Amino acid sequence: MSIPKSKLVLEFDDFHWKYPENCLLEIEYLVKRFPNVRLSLFCTPALAGNELYRNTEWCDKVRYYINLGNIRLGVHGLYHSQEEFKFLDRITTQLYLNTAISIFERANLPFTKCFRGPHWGLNENTIKALNGLEFTHLYSHPDYKQLESLFKGKVVYYNWNLKDNSPNPEDTLVIGHGHTHNVCQNGINESMYRLIDVLESNKYQTIFIDDV
């Protein structure tokens, strides 16, 4: 009788074609080593004003891994300015989110309606706008727990920061949080040995951010 595996979401912030936020080499390595791995990438559509569709070759490669079933994109703000969605009014929030969606569509990059604000920034206006656009998941931080009841979808908090040695083996659902570049000591590259250890343990089944 096989032992049920814990569900594992490997989610990374800041995905973009700009260096160092681009981590396609790490993705390629993990997919070659673990062909069934699922990686969830919170993608910033216009990081520092650079829209995704301006790099068509990168978009083609990302779409390839999406079609393979190895990666899925979520929405990580628009420009990734400091706490970008913490201070916006309702109208500006809607404008930012609609612009983000249009950039994904112009880049022909499928994405899921899962959201995380840059630097965890969040306010009531953001949640109302997300509800209006039928976002299904809000990946948030305990600092904003008082806003949780406003969101109509599922609110998700991480329970394994990739800078830690390993997730709690007693958790049936592990949300592994990191970055696509080496920042906060949990970048995909600097955490690679931890990721490999966890995936090789055969104790976890990786799922996407919207499968929670």
Coordinates of N, CA, C and O in Angstrom, one line a residue, residues 15-138:
F15 N 9.1 36.7 -11.7 CA 9.4 36.1 -13.0 C 9.3 37.2 -14.1 O 8.3 37.9 -14.2
H16 N 10.3 37.2 -15.0 CA 10.3 38.2 -16.1 C 11.5 37.9 -17.0 O 12.4 37.2 -16.5
W17 N 11.6 38.5 -18.2 CA 12.7 38.2 -19.1 C 13.9 39.0 -18.7 O 15.0 38.7 -19.1
K18 N 13.8 40.0 -17.9 CA 14.9 40.8 -17.4 C 15.9 40.0 -16.6 O 15.4 39.1 -15.9
Y19 N 17.1 40.3 -16.6 CA 18.1 39.7 -15.7 C 18.1 40.5 -14.4 O 18.1 41.8 -14.5
P20 N 18.1 39.9 -13.2 CA 18.3 38.5 -12.9 C 17.0 37.8 -12.7 O 17.0 36.6 -12.3
E21 N 15.8 38.4 -12.9 CA 14.6 37.8 -12.6 C 14.2 36.6 -13.6 O 13.3 35.8 -13.3
N22 N 14.9 36.5 -14.7 CA 14.7 35.4 -15.6 C 15.4 34.2 -15.1 O 16.6 34.2 -14.8
C23 N 14.7 33.1 -14.9 CA 15.3 31.9 -14.4 C 15.0 30.7 -15.3 O 14.8 29.5 -14.8
L24 N 15.0 30.9 -16.6 CA 14.7 29.8 -17.5 C 15.7 28.7 -17.5 O 15.4 27.5 -17.7
L25 N 17.0 29.0 -17.2 CA 18.0 28.0 -17.1 C 17.7 27.0 -15.9 O 17.9 25.8 -16.1
E26 N 17.3 27.6 -14.8 CA 17.0 26.8 -13.7 C 15.7 25.9 -13.9 O 15.7 24.8 -13.5
I27 N 14.8 26.5 -14.6 CA 13.6 25.8 -15.0 C 13.9 24.6 -15.9 O 13.5 23.5 -15.7
E28 N 14.7 24.9 -16.9 CA 15.2 23.8 -17.8 C 15.9 22.7 -17.1 O 15.6 21.5 -17.3
Y29 N 16.7 23.0 -16.1 CA 17.4 22.0 -15.4 C 16.5 21.2 -14.5 O 16.6 19.9 -14.5
L30 N 15.6 21.8 -13.8 CA 14.6 21.1 -13.0 C 13.7 20.2 -13.8 O 13.4 19.0 -13.4
V31 N 13.3 20.7 -15.0 CA 12.4 19.9 -15.8 C 13.1 18.7 -16.4 O 12.5 17.5 -16.5
K32 N 14.4 18.8 -16.8 CA 15.2 17.7 -17.3 C 15.4 16.6 -16.2 O 15.3 15.4 -16.5
R33 N 15.6 17.1 -15.0 CA 15.8 16.2 -13.9 C 14.5 15.6 -13.3 O 14.5 14.4 -12.9
F34 N 13.5 16.4 -13.3 CA 12.2 15.9 -12.8 C 11.1 16.3 -13.8 O 10.5 17.3 -13.7
P35 N 10.9 15.4 -14.8 CA 10.0 15.8 -15.9 C 8.6 16.1 -15.5 O 7.9 16.8 -16.3
N36 N 8.1 15.6 -14.4 CA 6.7 15.9 -14.0 C 6.6 17.0 -13.0 O 5.5 17.3 -12.4
V37 N 7.7 17.8 -12.7 CA 7.7 18.9 -11.8 C 6.7 20.0 -12.2 O 6.6 20.2 -13.4
R38 N 6.1 20.6 -11.3 CA 5.2 21.7 -11.6 C 5.7 22.9 -10.8 O 5.9 22.9 -9.6
L39 N 6.0 24.0 -11.5 CA 6.6 25.2 -10.9 C 5.6 26.4 -11.2 O 5.2 26.6 -12.3
S40 N 5.3 27.1 -10.1 CA 4.4 28.2 -10.2 C 5.1 29.5 -10.1 O 5.9 29.7 -9.1
L41 N 5.0 30.4 -11.1 CA 5.8 31.6 -11.2 C 4.9 32.8 -11.1 O 4.1 33.0 -12.0
F42 N 5.0 33.6 -10.1 CA 4.3 34.9 -10.1 C 5.1 35.9 -10.9 O 6.2 36.3 -10.6
C43 N 4.5 36.3 -12.0 CA 5.1 37.0 -13.1 C 4.7 38.5 -13.1 O 3.5 38.8 -13.0
T44 N 5.7 39.4 -13.2 CA 5.4 40.8 -13.3 C 5.3 41.2 -14.7 O 6.3 41.2 -15.4
P45 N 4.2 41.7 -15.2 CA 3.9 41.9 -16.6 C 4.8 43.1 -17.2 O 5.1 43.0 -18.4
A46 N 5.1 44.1 -16.4 CA 5.9 45.2 -17.0 C 6.9 45.6 -16.0 O 7.0 46.8 -15.5
L47 N 7.8 44.7 -15.6 CA 8.8 44.9 -14.5 C 9.6 46.2 -14.9 O 10.2 46.2 -16.0
A48 N 9.6 47.2 -14.0 CA 10.3 48.4 -14.2 C 10.0 49.0 -15.6 O 10.9 49.7 -16.2
G49 N 8.8 48.8 -16.1 CA 8.4 49.4 -17.4 C 8.7 48.6 -18.6 O 8.4 49.0 -19.7
N50 N 9.2 47.4 -18.4 CA 9.5 46.5 -19.5 C 8.4 45.4 -19.7 O 8.4 44.5 -18.9
E51 N 7.6 45.6 -20.7 CA 6.5 44.7 -20.9 C 7.0 43.3 -21.4 O 8.0 43.2 -22.1
L52 N 6.3 42.3 -21.0 CA 6.7 40.9 -21.4 C 6.8 40.7 -22.9 O 7.7 40.0 -23.4
Y53 N 5.8 41.3 -23.7 CA 5.8 41.0 -25.1 C 7.0 41.6 -25.9 O 7.1 41.3 -27.0
R54 N 7.8 42.4 -25.2 CA 9.0 43.0 -25.9 C 10.1 42.0 -26.1 O 11.0 42.2 -26.9
N55 N 10.0 40.8 -25.5 CA 10.9 39.7 -25.7 C 10.2 38.5 -26.2 O 9.8 37.6 -25.4
T56 N 10.0 38.4 -27.5 CA 9.2 37.3 -28.1 C 9.8 36.0 -27.9 O 9.2 34.9 -27.7
E57 N 11.2 35.9 -28.0 CA 11.9 34.6 -27.9 C 11.7 34.1 -26.5 O 11.4 32.9 -26.3
W58 N 11.8 34.9 -25.5 CA 11.6 34.5 -24.1 C 10.1 34.0 -23.9 O 9.9 33.0 -23.3
C59 N 9.2 34.7 -24.5 CA 7.8 34.4 -24.4 C 7.5 33.0 -25.0 O 6.8 32.2 -24.5
D60 N 8.2 32.7 -26.1 CA 8.0 31.4 -26.8 C 8.5 30.3 -25.9 O 7.9 29.2 -25.8
K61 N 9.7 30.5 -25.2 CA 10.2 29.5 -24.4 C 9.3 29.3 -23.1 O 9.1 28.1 -22.7
V62 N 8.8 30.3 -22.6 CA 7.9 30.2 -21.4 C 6.6 29.4 -21.9 O 6.2 28.5 -21.2
R63 N 6.1 29.8 -23.0 CA 4.9 29.1 -23.5 C 5.1 27.6 -23.8 O 4.3 26.8 -23.5
Y64 N 6.3 27.3 -24.2 CA 6.7 25.9 -24.4 C 6.6 25.1 -23.1 O 6.0 24.0 -23.0
Y65 N 7.1 25.7 -22.0 CA 7.0 25.0 -20.7 C 5.6 25.0 -20.1 O 5.2 24.1 -19.4
I66 N 4.8 26.0 -20.4 CA 3.4 26.0 -20.0 C 2.7 24.9 -20.7 O 1.9 24.2 -20.1
N67 N 2.9 24.8 -22.0 CA 2.2 23.7 -22.8 C 2.7 22.3 -22.4 O 1.9 21.4 -22.5
L68 N 3.9 22.2 -21.9 CA 4.4 20.9 -21.4 C 3.7 20.6 -20.1 O 3.7 19.4 -19.7
G69 N 3.2 21.5 -19.4 CA 2.6 21.3 -18.1 C 3.6 21.4 -16.9 O 3.3 20.9 -15.9
N70 N 4.7 22.1 -17.2 CA 5.7 22.2 -16.1 C 5.6 23.6 -15.4 O 6.1 23.6 -14.2
I71 N 5.1 24.6 -16.0 CA 5.0 25.9 -15.3 C 3.6 26.5 -15.5 O 2.9 26.2 -16.5
R72 N 3.3 27.3 -14.5 CA 2.0 28.1 -14.6 C 2.3 29.5 -14.1 O 3.0 29.6 -13.1
L73 N 1.7 30.5 -14.7 CA 2.0 31.9 -14.3 C 0.8 32.4 -13.5 O -0.3 32.2 -13.8
G74 N 1.2 33.2 -12.5 CA 0.3 34.0 -11.7 C 0.6 35.5 -11.9 O 1.7 35.8 -12.5
V75 N -0.2 36.4 -11.4 CA 0.0 37.8 -11.6 C 0.7 38.4 -10.4 O 0.2 38.3 -9.3
H76 N 1.8 39.1 -10.6 CA 2.6 39.7 -9.5 C 2.7 41.2 -9.8 O 3.7 41.7 -10.1
G77 N 1.6 41.9 -9.6 CA 1.5 43.3 -9.7 C 1.6 43.7 -11.2 O 1.2 43.0 -12.1
L78 N 2.1 44.9 -11.4 CA 2.3 45.4 -12.8 C 3.7 45.8 -13.1 O 4.4 45.3 -13.9
Y79 N 4.2 46.8 -12.3 CA 5.5 47.3 -12.5 C 6.5 46.8 -11.4 O 7.7 46.9 -11.5
H80 N 6.0 46.3 -10.3 CA 6.7 45.8 -9.1 C 7.4 47.0 -8.4 O 8.5 46.9 -7.9
S81 N 6.7 48.1 -8.3 CA 7.1 49.2 -7.5 C 6.9 48.8 -6.0 O 6.2 47.9 -5.7
Q82 N 7.5 49.6 -5.1 CA 7.5 49.2 -3.7 C 6.0 49.2 -3.1 O 5.3 50.2 -3.2
E83 N 5.6 48.0 -2.6 CA 4.3 47.8 -2.1 C 3.2 48.4 -3.0 O 2.3 49.1 -2.6
E84 N 3.4 48.0 -4.3 CA 2.6 48.7 -5.4 C 1.1 48.7 -5.2 O 0.4 49.7 -5.5
F85 N 0.5 47.6 -4.6 CA -0.9 47.6 -4.5 C -1.4 47.9 -3.1 O -2.5 47.5 -2.7
K86 N -0.6 48.5 -2.3 CA -1.0 48.8 -0.9 C -1.6 50.2 -0.8 O -2.4 50.4 0.1
F87 N -1.3 51.1 -1.7 CA -1.8 52.5 -1.6 C -2.7 53.0 -2.7 O -3.1 54.1 -2.8
L88 N -3.0 52.1 -3.7 CA -3.8 52.5 -4.8 C -5.2 52.7 -4.5 O -5.8 51.9 -3.7
D89 N -5.9 53.6 -5.2 CA -7.3 53.7 -5.1 C -8.0 52.7 -6.0 O -7.3 52.0 -6.7
R90 N -9.3 52.6 -5.9 CA -10.1 51.5 -6.6 C -9.9 51.7 -8.1 O -9.6 50.7 -8.8
I91 N -10.0 52.9 -8.7 CA -9.9 53.1 -10.1 C -8.5 52.7 -10.6 O -8.4 52.0 -11.6
T92 N -7.5 53.2 -9.9 CA -6.1 52.9 -10.4 C -5.8 51.4 -10.2 O -5.1 50.9 -11.1
T93 N -6.3 50.8 -9.2 CA -6.1 49.4 -9.0 C -6.7 48.6 -10.2 O -6.0 47.7 -10.8
Q94 N -7.9 49.0 -10.6 CA -8.6 48.3 -11.7 C -7.8 48.5 -13.0 O -7.6 47.6 -13.8
L95 N -7.3 49.8 -13.2 CA -6.5 50.1 -14.4 C -5.2 49.3 -14.4 O -4.8 48.7 -15.5
Y96 N -4.5 49.2 -13.3 CA -3.3 48.4 -13.2 C -3.5 46.9 -13.5 O -2.8 46.3 -14.3
L97 N -4.6 46.4 -12.9 CA -4.9 44.9 -13.2 C -5.3 44.7 -14.6 O -4.9 43.7 -15.2
N98 N -6.1 45.5 -15.2 CA -6.5 45.4 -16.6 C -5.3 45.5 -17.5 O -5.2 44.8 -18.5
T99 N -4.4 46.4 -17.2 CA -3.2 46.6 -18.0 C -2.3 45.3 -17.9 O -1.8 44.8 -18.9
A100 N -2.2 44.8 -16.7 CA -1.4 43.5 -16.5 C -2.0 42.4 -17.3 O -1.3 41.7 -18.0
I101 N -3.3 42.3 -17.3 CA -4.0 41.2 -18.1 C -3.8 41.4 -19.6 O -3.5 40.4 -20.3
S102 N -3.9 42.6 -20.0 CA -3.7 42.9 -21.5 C -2.3 42.6 -21.9 O -2.0 42.2 -23.1
I103 N -1.3 42.8 -21.0 CA 0.1 42.5 -21.4 C 0.3 41.0 -21.5 O 0.9 40.5 -22.5
F104 N -0.3 40.2 -20.6 CA -0.2 38.8 -20.7 C -0.8 38.3 -22.0 O -0.3 37.5 -22.7
E105 N -2.0 38.9 -22.4 CA -2.7 38.5 -23.6 C -1.9 38.9 -24.8 O -1.8 38.1 -25.8
R106 N -1.3 40.1 -24.8 CA -0.5 40.5 -26.0 C 0.7 39.6 -26.2 O 1.2 39.4 -27.3
A107 N 1.3 39.2 -25.0 CA 2.4 38.3 -25.1 C 2.1 36.8 -25.4 O 2.9 36.0 -25.6
N108 N 0.7 36.6 -25.5 CA 0.2 35.2 -25.7 C 0.7 34.3 -24.7 O 1.2 33.1 -25.0
L109 N 0.7 34.7 -23.4 CA 1.1 33.9 -22.3 C -0.1 33.5 -21.5 O -0.6 34.4 -20.8
P110 N -0.5 32.3 -21.5 CA -1.6 31.9 -20.6 C -1.2 32.1 -19.1 O -0.1 31.9 -18.7
F111 N -2.2 32.6 -18.3 CA -1.9 32.8 -16.9 C -3.2 32.4 -16.1 O -4.3 32.3 -16.7
T112 N -3.0 32.2 -14.9 CA -4.1 31.9 -14.0 C -4.4 33.1 -13.1 O -3.5 33.9 -12.8
K113 N -5.6 33.2 -12.7 CA -6.1 34.4 -11.9 C -5.7 34.2 -10.5 O -6.6 34.1 -9.6
C114 N -4.4 34.1 -10.2 CA -3.9 34.0 -8.9 C -3.0 35.3 -8.7 O -2.2 35.6 -9.6
F115 N -3.1 36.0 -7.6 CA -2.5 37.3 -7.4 C -1.6 37.3 -6.2 O -2.0 36.8 -5.1
R116 N -0.5 38.0 -6.3 CA 0.3 38.4 -5.1 C 0.8 39.8 -5.4 O 1.4 40.1 -6.5
G117 N 0.6 40.7 -4.5 CA 1.1 42.0 -4.6 C 2.6 42.1 -4.4 O 3.2 41.4 -3.5
P118 N 3.3 42.9 -5.2 CA 4.8 43.1 -4.9 C 5.0 43.6 -3.5 O 4.3 44.4 -3.0
H119 N 6.0 43.0 -2.9 CA 6.4 43.2 -1.5 C 5.2 43.0 -0.6 O 5.1 43.7 0.5
W120 N 4.3 42.1 -1.0 CA 3.2 41.7 -0.2 C 2.1 42.8 -0.1 O 1.1 42.7 0.6
G121 N 2.3 44.0 -0.7 CA 1.4 45.1 -0.6 C 0.0 44.8 -1.0 O -0.3 44.1 -2.0
L122 N -1.0 45.2 -0.2 CA -2.4 44.9 -0.4 C -3.3 45.9 0.4 O -2.9 46.4 1.4
N123 N -4.4 46.2 -0.2 CA -5.4 47.0 0.5 C -6.8 46.5 0.1 O -7.0 45.7 -0.7
E124 N -7.8 47.2 0.7 CA -9.2 46.8 0.4 C -9.6 47.0 -1.0 O -10.3 46.3 -1.6
N125 N -9.1 48.1 -1.6 CA -9.4 48.4 -3.0 C -8.9 47.3 -3.9 O -9.5 47.0 -4.9
T126 N -7.7 46.8 -3.6 CA -7.1 45.8 -4.4 C -8.0 44.5 -4.4 O -8.3 43.9 -5.4
I127 N -8.4 44.2 -3.2 CA -9.3 42.9 -3.1 C -10.6 43.1 -3.8 O -11.1 42.2 -4.5
K128 N -11.2 44.3 -3.7 CA -12.4 44.5 -4.4 C -12.2 44.4 -5.9 O -13.1 43.9 -6.7
A129 N -11.1 45.0 -6.4 CA -10.9 44.9 -7.9 C -10.6 43.4 -8.3 O -11.0 43.0 -9.4
L130 N -9.9 42.7 -7.5 CA -9.6 41.3 -7.8 C -10.9 40.5 -7.8 O -11.1 39.6 -8.7
N131 N -11.8 40.8 -6.9 CA -13.1 40.1 -6.9 C -13.9 40.4 -8.2 O -14.5 39.5 -8.8
G132 N -13.8 41.7 -8.6 CA -14.5 42.1 -9.8 C -14.0 41.4 -11.0 O -14.8 41.2 -12.0
L133 N -12.7 41.1 -11.0 CA -12.1 40.5 -12.2 C -12.1 38.9 -12.0 O -11.5 38.2 -12.8
E134 N -12.7 38.4 -11.0 CA -12.9 37.0 -10.8 C -11.6 36.3 -10.6 O -11.4 35.2 -11.1
F135 N -10.7 36.9 -9.8 CA -9.5 36.2 -9.4 C -9.9 35.1 -8.4 O -10.7 35.3 -7.6
T136 N -9.2 34.0 -8.5 CA -9.6 32.8 -7.7 C -8.8 32.6 -6.5 O -9.2 32.0 -5.5
H137 N -7.5 33.1 -6.5 CA -6.6 32.9 -5.4 C -5.8 34.1 -5.1 O -5.4 34.8 -6.0
L138 N -5.7 34.4 -3.8 CA -4.9 35.5 -3.3 C -3.8 34.9 -2.5 O -4.0 34.4 -1.4

